[in-house]
PDB file of C-alpha atoms in Angstrom:
ATOM      1  CA  MET A 136       2.171  11.761  11.561  1.00 62.00           C
ATOM      2  CA  ILE A 137      -0.706  10.140   9.954  1.00 75.00           C
ATOM      3  CA  THR A 138       0.670   7.967   6.270  1.00 87.00           C
ATOM      4  CA  PRO A 139      -1.282   9.310   2.820  1.00 94.00           C
ATOM      5  CA  PRO A 140      -2.553   6.574   2.032  1.00 95.00           C
ATOM      6  CA  SER A 141      -1.407   5.032  -0.963  1.00 97.00           C
ATOM      7  CA  VAL A 142      -3.960   4.701  -4.220  1.00 98.00           C
ATOM      8  CA  ALA A 143      -3.058   2.606  -7.853  1.00 98.00           C
ATOM      9  CA  ILE A 144      -4.919   2.682 -10.775  1.00 98.00           C
ATOM     10  CA  ALA A 145      -4.496  -0.332 -13.127  1.00 98.00           C
ATOM     11  CA  TYR A 146      -6.416  -0.088 -16.242  1.00 98.00           C
ATOM     12  CA  HIS A 147      -6.074  -0.592 -20.465  1.00 98.00           C
ATOM     13  CA  SER A 148      -6.469   2.311 -23.017  1.00 98.00           C
ATOM     14  CA  GLY A 149      -7.296   1.544 -26.396  1.00 95.00           C
ATOM     15  CA  TYR A 150      -7.384   4.342 -28.074  1.00 96.00           C
ATOM     16  CA  GLY A 151      -7.019   7.653 -25.071  1.00 97.00           C
ATOM     17  CA  HIS A 152     -10.832   8.126 -23.727  1.00 97.00           C
ATOM     18  CA  THR A 153     -10.351   6.005 -20.589  1.00 98.00           C
ATOM     19  CA  THR A 154      -6.506   7.270 -20.169  1.00 98.00           C
ATOM     20  CA  VAL A 155      -8.446  10.229 -19.780  1.00 98.00           C
ATOM     21  CA  LEU A 156     -10.566   8.793 -17.245  1.00 98.00           C
ATOM     22  CA  ALA A 157      -7.949   6.907 -15.148  1.00 98.00           C
ATOM     23  CA  GLU A 158      -5.791  10.562 -15.331  1.00 98.00           C
ATOM     24  CA  ALA A 159      -8.888  11.645 -13.691  1.00 98.00           C
ATOM     25  CA  VAL A 160      -9.745   9.590 -10.880  1.00 98.00           C
ATOM     26  CA  ARG A 161      -5.615   9.858  -9.790  1.00 98.00           C
ATOM     27  CA  ASP A 162      -6.193  13.386  -9.712  1.00 98.00           C
ATOM     28  CA  GLY A 163      -9.183  12.961  -6.841  1.00 98.00           C
ATOM     29  CA  ALA A 164      -7.786  10.531  -5.079  1.00 98.00           C
ATOM     30  CA  VAL A 165      -3.946  13.166  -5.219  1.00 98.00           C
ATOM     31  CA  GLU A 166      -7.116  16.004  -4.393  1.00 98.00           C
ATOM     32  CA  ALA A 167      -7.549  13.451  -1.399  1.00 97.00           C
ATOM     33  CA  GLY A 168      -3.993  13.057  -0.469  1.00 97.00           C
ATOM     34  CA  ALA A 169      -3.281  10.188  -1.608  1.00 98.00           C
ATOM     35  CA  VAL A 170       0.093   8.704  -3.102  1.00 97.00           C
ATOM     36  CA  VAL A 171      -1.420   7.594  -6.696  1.00 98.00           C
ATOM     37  CA  HIS A 172       0.238   5.540  -9.571  1.00 98.00           C
ATOM     38  CA  LEU A 173      -1.002   5.204 -12.932  1.00 98.00           C
ATOM     39  CA  ILE A 174      -0.241   2.005 -14.193  1.00 98.00           C
ATOM     40  CA  LYS A 175      -1.003   0.883 -17.640  1.00 98.00           C
ATOM     41  CA  VAL A 176      -1.704  -3.126 -17.291  1.00 98.00           C
ATOM     42  CA  ASP A 177      -0.418  -3.570 -21.211  1.00 98.00           C
ATOM     43  CA  GLU A 178       2.835  -2.079 -20.072  1.00 97.00           C
ATOM     44  CA  ILE A 179       3.263  -3.124 -17.083  1.00 98.00           C
ATOM     45  CA  THR A 180       6.863  -3.221 -15.230  1.00 98.00           C
ATOM     46  CA  ASP A 181       8.467  -5.450 -12.085  1.00 98.00           C
ATOM     47  CA  GLU A 182       8.317  -2.126 -10.086  1.00 98.00           C
ATOM     48  CA  GLN A 183       4.530  -1.286 -10.659  1.00 98.00           C
ATOM     49  CA  TRP A 184       3.729  -4.934  -9.557  1.00 98.00           C
ATOM     50  CA  GLU A 185       5.836  -3.627  -6.383  1.00 98.00           C
ATOM     51  CA  GLN A 186       3.561  -0.846  -6.028  1.00 98.00           C
ATOM     52  CA  LEU A 187       0.105  -2.431  -6.935  1.00 98.00           C
ATOM     53  CA  ASP A 188       1.462  -5.044  -4.261  1.00 98.00           C
ATOM     54  CA  ALA A 189       2.121  -2.139  -1.847  1.00 97.00           C
ATOM     55  CA  SER A 190      -0.838   0.175  -2.458  1.00 97.00           C
ATOM     56  CA  ASP A 191      -3.822   0.360   0.067  1.00 97.00           C
ATOM     57  CA  ALA A 192      -6.299   0.921  -2.393  1.00 98.00           C
ATOM     58  CA  ILE A 193      -6.450  -0.580  -6.518  1.00 98.00           C
ATOM     59  CA  VAL A 194      -8.485   1.119  -8.988  1.00 99.00           C
ATOM     60  CA  PHE A 195      -9.167  -0.883 -12.425  1.00 99.00           C
ATOM     61  CA  GLY A 196     -10.094   0.424 -15.301  1.00 98.00           C
ATOM     62  CA  SER A 197     -10.951  -0.096 -18.737  1.00 98.00           C
ATOM     63  CA  PRO A 198     -13.189   0.440 -21.956  1.00 98.00           C
ATOM     64  CA  THR A 199     -15.723  -2.191 -22.528  1.00 98.00           C
ATOM     65  CA  TYR A 200     -15.615  -4.286 -25.551  1.00 97.00           C
ATOM     66  CA  MET A 201     -17.957  -6.948 -26.381  1.00 95.00           C
ATOM     67  CA  GLY A 202     -20.076  -6.214 -23.144  1.00 95.00           C
ATOM     68  CA  THR A 203     -16.658  -7.255 -20.976  1.00 97.00           C
ATOM     69  CA  ALA A 204     -13.433  -5.682 -20.047  1.00 98.00           C
ATOM     70  CA  SER A 205     -10.613  -4.850 -23.396  1.00 98.00           C
ATOM     71  CA  GLY A 206      -8.283  -8.339 -24.130  1.00 98.00           C
ATOM     72  CA  ALA A 207      -5.209  -6.693 -22.185  1.00 98.00           C
ATOM     73  CA  PHE A 208      -7.383  -6.002 -19.180  1.00 98.00           C
ATOM     74  CA  HIS A 209      -8.435  -9.874 -19.591  1.00 98.00           C
ATOM     75  CA  GLN A 210      -4.098 -11.022 -19.728  1.00 98.00           C
ATOM     76  CA  PHE A 211      -3.362  -8.479 -16.508  1.00 98.00           C
ATOM     77  CA  ALA A 212      -6.064 -10.183 -14.243  1.00 98.00           C
ATOM     78  CA  GLU A 213      -5.082 -13.586 -15.769  1.00 98.00           C
ATOM     79  CA  THR A 214      -1.553 -13.062 -14.440  1.00 98.00           C
ATOM     80  CA  THR A 215      -3.215 -11.473 -11.227  1.00 98.00           C
ATOM     81  CA  SER A 216      -3.232 -15.396  -9.992  1.00 97.00           C
ATOM     82  CA  LYS A 217       0.158 -15.083  -8.728  1.00 95.00           C
ATOM     83  CA  ARG A 218      -0.931 -12.316  -5.951  1.00 97.00           C
ATOM     84  CA  TRP A 219      -4.605 -14.515  -6.012  1.00 97.00           C
ATOM     85  CA  ILE A 220      -2.053 -17.741  -4.694  1.00 97.00           C
ATOM     86  CA  VAL A 221      -0.513 -16.349  -0.879  1.00 97.00           C
ATOM     87  CA  HIS A 222      -3.144 -13.299  -0.996  1.00 97.00           C
ATOM     88  CA  SER A 223      -1.070 -10.788  -1.811  1.00 97.00           C
ATOM     89  CA  TRP A 224      -4.147  -8.257  -2.307  1.00 98.00           C
ATOM     90  CA  LYS A 225      -6.824  -9.450   0.171  1.00 98.00           C
ATOM     91  CA  ASP A 226      -7.769  -6.395   2.532  1.00 96.00           C
ATOM     92  CA  LYS A 227      -7.028  -4.156   0.185  1.00 98.00           C
ATOM     93  CA  LEU A 228      -9.578  -1.706  -1.118  1.00 98.00           C
ATOM     94  CA  ALA A 229     -10.842  -2.274  -4.639  1.00 98.00           C
ATOM     95  CA  ALA A 230     -13.260   0.094  -6.868  1.00 99.00           C
ATOM     96  CA  GLY A 231     -13.517   0.864 -11.387  1.00 98.00           C
ATOM     97  CA  PHE A 232     -14.307   2.638 -14.247  1.00 98.00           C
ATOM     98  CA  SER A 233     -15.410   1.641 -17.439  1.00 98.00           C
ATOM     99  CA  ASN A 234     -16.096   3.758 -21.101  1.00 98.00           C
ATOM    100  CA  SER A 235     -17.797   3.077 -23.936  1.00 97.00           C
ATOM    101  CA  GLY A 236     -19.411   4.405 -27.232  1.00 94.00           C
ATOM    102  CA  ALA A 237     -22.506   3.792 -26.057  1.00 95.00           C
ATOM    103  CA  LYS A 238     -24.979   5.383 -22.843  1.00 93.00           C
ATOM    104  CA  SER A 239     -25.374   1.877 -21.171  1.00 92.00           C
ATOM    105  CA  GLY A 240     -22.287  -0.142 -23.917  1.00 91.00           C
ATOM    106  CA  ASP A 241     -22.932  -3.199 -20.868  1.00 96.00           C
ATOM    107  CA  LYS A 242     -20.309  -0.768 -18.844  1.00 97.00           C
ATOM    108  CA  LEU A 243     -22.435  -3.084 -15.895  1.00 97.00           C
ATOM    109  CA  HIS A 244     -20.440  -6.278 -16.435  1.00 98.00           C
ATOM    110  CA  THR A 245     -17.343  -4.670 -17.014  1.00 98.00           C
ATOM    111  CA  LEU A 246     -18.047  -2.980 -13.137  1.00 98.00           C
ATOM    112  CA  GLN A 247     -19.020  -6.764 -12.197  1.00 98.00           C
ATOM    113  CA  TYR A 248     -16.069  -8.527 -13.612  1.00 98.00           C
ATOM    114  CA  PHE A 249     -13.595  -6.066 -11.213  1.00 98.00           C
ATOM    115  CA  THR A 250     -15.532  -6.628  -8.372  1.00 98.00           C
ATOM    116  CA  VAL A 251     -15.754 -10.643  -8.887  1.00 98.00           C
ATOM    117  CA  LEU A 252     -11.649  -9.815  -9.759  1.00 98.00           C
ATOM    118  CA  ALA A 253     -11.896  -8.554  -6.585  1.00 98.00           C
ATOM    119  CA  ALA A 254     -13.495 -10.704  -4.235  1.00 98.00           C
ATOM    120  CA  GLN A 255     -11.279 -13.319  -5.930  1.00 98.00           C
ATOM    121  CA  HIS A 256      -8.627 -11.266  -4.891  1.00 98.00           C
ATOM    122  CA  GLY A 257     -10.146 -10.920  -0.857  1.00 98.00           C
ATOM    123  CA  MET A 258     -10.991  -6.954  -1.813  1.00 98.00           C
ATOM    124  CA  THR A 259     -13.254  -4.765  -0.465  1.00 98.00           C
ATOM    125  CA  TRP A 260     -14.721  -3.239  -2.941  1.00 98.00           C
ATOM    126  CA  VAL A 261     -15.751   0.868  -2.708  1.00 98.00           C
ATOM    127  CA  ASN A 262     -18.781   1.325  -4.910  1.00 98.00           C
ATOM    128  CA  LEU A 263     -19.945   4.927  -6.736  1.00 98.00           C
ATOM    129  CA  GLY A 264     -21.238   6.802  -3.336  1.00 97.00           C
ATOM    130  CA  LEU A 265     -23.374   8.932  -5.636  1.00 97.00           C
ATOM    131  CA  HIS A 266     -27.307   9.686  -6.781  1.00 97.00           C
ATOM    132  CA  PRO A 267     -27.691   9.036 -10.174  1.00 96.00           C
ATOM    133  CA  GLY A 268     -27.962  12.261 -12.473  1.00 96.00           C
ATOM    134  CA  TRP A 269     -29.694  13.529 -15.094  1.00 95.00           C
ATOM    135  CA  ASN A 270     -33.019  10.771 -14.032  1.00 95.00           C
ATOM    136  CA  SER A 271     -35.628  14.705 -14.041  1.00 96.00           C
ATOM    137  CA  SER A 272     -36.857  16.518 -15.930  1.00 96.00           C
ATOM    138  CA  THR A 273     -35.280  19.191 -14.284  1.00 96.00           C
ATOM    139  CA  ALA A 274     -31.891  17.522 -13.903  1.00 96.00           C
ATOM    140  CA  SER A 275     -28.959  18.407 -17.574  1.00 96.00           C
ATOM    141  CA  GLU A 276     -26.550  15.345 -18.992  1.00 95.00           C
ATOM    142  CA  ASP A 277     -24.012  17.472 -16.950  1.00 96.00           C
ATOM    143  CA  ASP A 278     -24.877  16.175 -13.566  1.00 97.00           C
ATOM    144  CA  LEU A 279     -22.365  13.814 -11.743  1.00 97.00           C
ATOM    145  CA  ASN A 280     -23.061   9.972 -12.307  1.00 98.00           C
ATOM    146  CA  ARG A 281     -25.371  11.347 -15.614  1.00 97.00           C
ATOM    147  CA  LEU A 282     -25.334   7.613 -16.852  1.00 97.00           C
ATOM    148  CA  GLY A 283     -26.296   6.541 -13.439  1.00 96.00           C
ATOM    149  CA  PHE A 284     -23.804   3.526 -12.089  1.00 97.00           C
ATOM    150  CA  TYR A 285     -23.735   2.432  -8.720  1.00 97.00           C
ATOM    151  CA  LEU A 286     -20.960   0.249  -8.887  1.00 98.00           C
ATOM    152  CA  GLY A 287     -18.142   2.272 -10.248  1.00 98.00           C
ATOM    153  CA  ALA A 288     -17.621   5.689 -12.524  1.00 98.00           C
ATOM    154  CA  GLY A 289     -19.425   4.839 -15.777  1.00 97.00           C
ATOM    155  CA  ALA A 290     -18.217   7.008 -18.856  1.00 97.00           C
ATOM    156  CA  GLN A 291     -19.844   7.045 -22.070  1.00 97.00           C
ATOM    157  CA  THR A 292     -17.843   8.851 -25.815  1.00 95.00           C
ATOM    158  CA  HIS A 293     -18.682   8.760 -28.782  1.00 95.00           C
ATOM    159  CA  THR A 294     -17.469   6.008 -30.683  1.00 93.00           C
ATOM    160  CA  ASP A 295     -16.567   8.654 -33.957  1.00 95.00           C
ATOM    161  CA  HIS A 296     -14.819  11.890 -30.761  1.00 96.00           C
ATOM    162  CA  GLY A 297     -11.040  11.132 -29.925  1.00 94.00           C
ATOM    163  CA  PRO A 298      -9.991  11.158 -25.963  1.00 96.00           C
ATOM    164  CA  GLU A 299     -10.265  15.033 -26.050  1.00 96.00           C
ATOM    165  CA  GLU A 300     -14.055  14.702 -26.539  1.00 96.00           C
ATOM    166  CA  VAL A 301     -14.801  12.412 -23.072  1.00 97.00           C
ATOM    167  CA  HIS A 302     -17.442  14.074 -21.448  1.00 97.00           C
ATOM    168  CA  LYS A 303     -17.010  16.417 -18.706  1.00 98.00           C
ATOM    169  CA  ALA A 304     -19.209  14.729 -16.672  1.00 98.00           C
ATOM    170  CA  ASP A 305     -17.850  11.464 -17.170  1.00 98.00           C
ATOM    171  CA  ILE A 306     -14.395  12.823 -16.065  1.00 98.00           C
ATOM    172  CA  ALA A 307     -16.037  14.825 -12.866  1.00 98.00           C
ATOM    173  CA  THR A 308     -17.656  11.531 -11.738  1.00 98.00           C
ATOM    174  CA  ALA A 309     -13.683   9.524 -11.673  1.00 98.00           C
ATOM    175  CA  GLU A 310     -12.676  12.570 -10.221  1.00 98.00           C
ATOM    176  CA  HIS A 311     -15.025  11.918  -7.802  1.00 98.00           C
ATOM    177  CA  LEU A 312     -14.485   8.136  -7.255  1.00 98.00           C
ATOM    178  CA  GLY A 313     -10.630   8.682  -6.804  1.00 98.00           C
ATOM    179  CA  ARG A 314     -11.530  11.282  -4.181  1.00 98.00           C
ATOM    180  CA  ARG A 315     -13.467   8.703  -2.304  1.00 98.00           C
ATOM    181  CA  VAL A 316     -11.682   6.198  -2.825  1.00 98.00           C
ATOM    182  CA  ALA A 317      -8.730   8.006  -1.254  1.00 98.00           C
ATOM    183  CA  GLU A 318     -11.111   9.058   1.953  1.00 98.00           C
ATOM    184  CA  GLN A 319     -12.027   5.321   2.242  1.00 98.00           C
ATOM    185  CA  ALA A 320      -8.634   3.987   2.475  1.00 97.00           C
ATOM    186  CA  ARG A 321      -7.958   6.865   4.861  1.00 95.00           C
ATOM    187  CA  ILE A 322     -10.465   5.533   7.042  1.00 95.00           C
ATOM    188  CA  TYR A 323      -9.947   2.167   6.686  1.00 93.00           C
ATOM    189  CA  ALA A 324      -5.879   2.481   7.302  1.00 88.00           C
ATOM    190  CA  ALA A 325      -7.313   4.885  10.600  1.00 89.00           C
ATOM    191  CA  GLY A 326      -9.522   1.592  11.797  1.00 89.00           C
ATOM    192  CA  ARG A 327      -6.843  -0.971  11.970  1.00 85.00           C
ATOM    193  CA  ALA A 328      -4.621   1.864  13.844  1.00 83.00           C
ATOM    194  CA  ALA A 329      -6.852   1.796  16.050  1.00 87.00           C
ATOM    195  CA  VAL A 330      -8.380  -2.254  16.636  1.00 89.00           C
ATOM    196  CA  GLY A 331      -4.517  -2.954  15.834  1.00 80.00           C
ATOM    197  CA  ALA A 332      -4.938  -5.063  12.580  1.00 59.00           C
TER     198      ALA A 332
END
């Protein structure tokens, strides 16, 4: 019997927009057969630290504030140094997503920050795996990856709109990321089993 992959989504959401994306990542991963744990990093418990340690993949999520992840996410990242010391997360998969008010909003820097965090832990990064959408005269803002990010899922929500207004294409892109992470985790686990690692 094949054990389903375990995916943890470690995220911070200042106003609820990033929660919508985290839930979409979860839905995509569940659809792909994963067991998923949603973990708010500013309210993390000892049990949730154990879930992170036991997961096959960790997806990082944060709004982009002032060109990087939120302060609450940075605090979480610093706390992970206890895991870094003993290589607790080495060889896990990692991925990421971010939201901001502007189309770019320097979300790329937040995604790059996540990749460096993952690399320091010895994790393997899973990119979005999509071509950019909405990049031709026949394209639409309803395309997957409408903002054209490669490293992870980028979302844009007007600063005067609440979480209920997160763009449907960005939600669908986050769902895609969840499915991709779960599928890659299954492949990764099967490969390990095949080589007896």
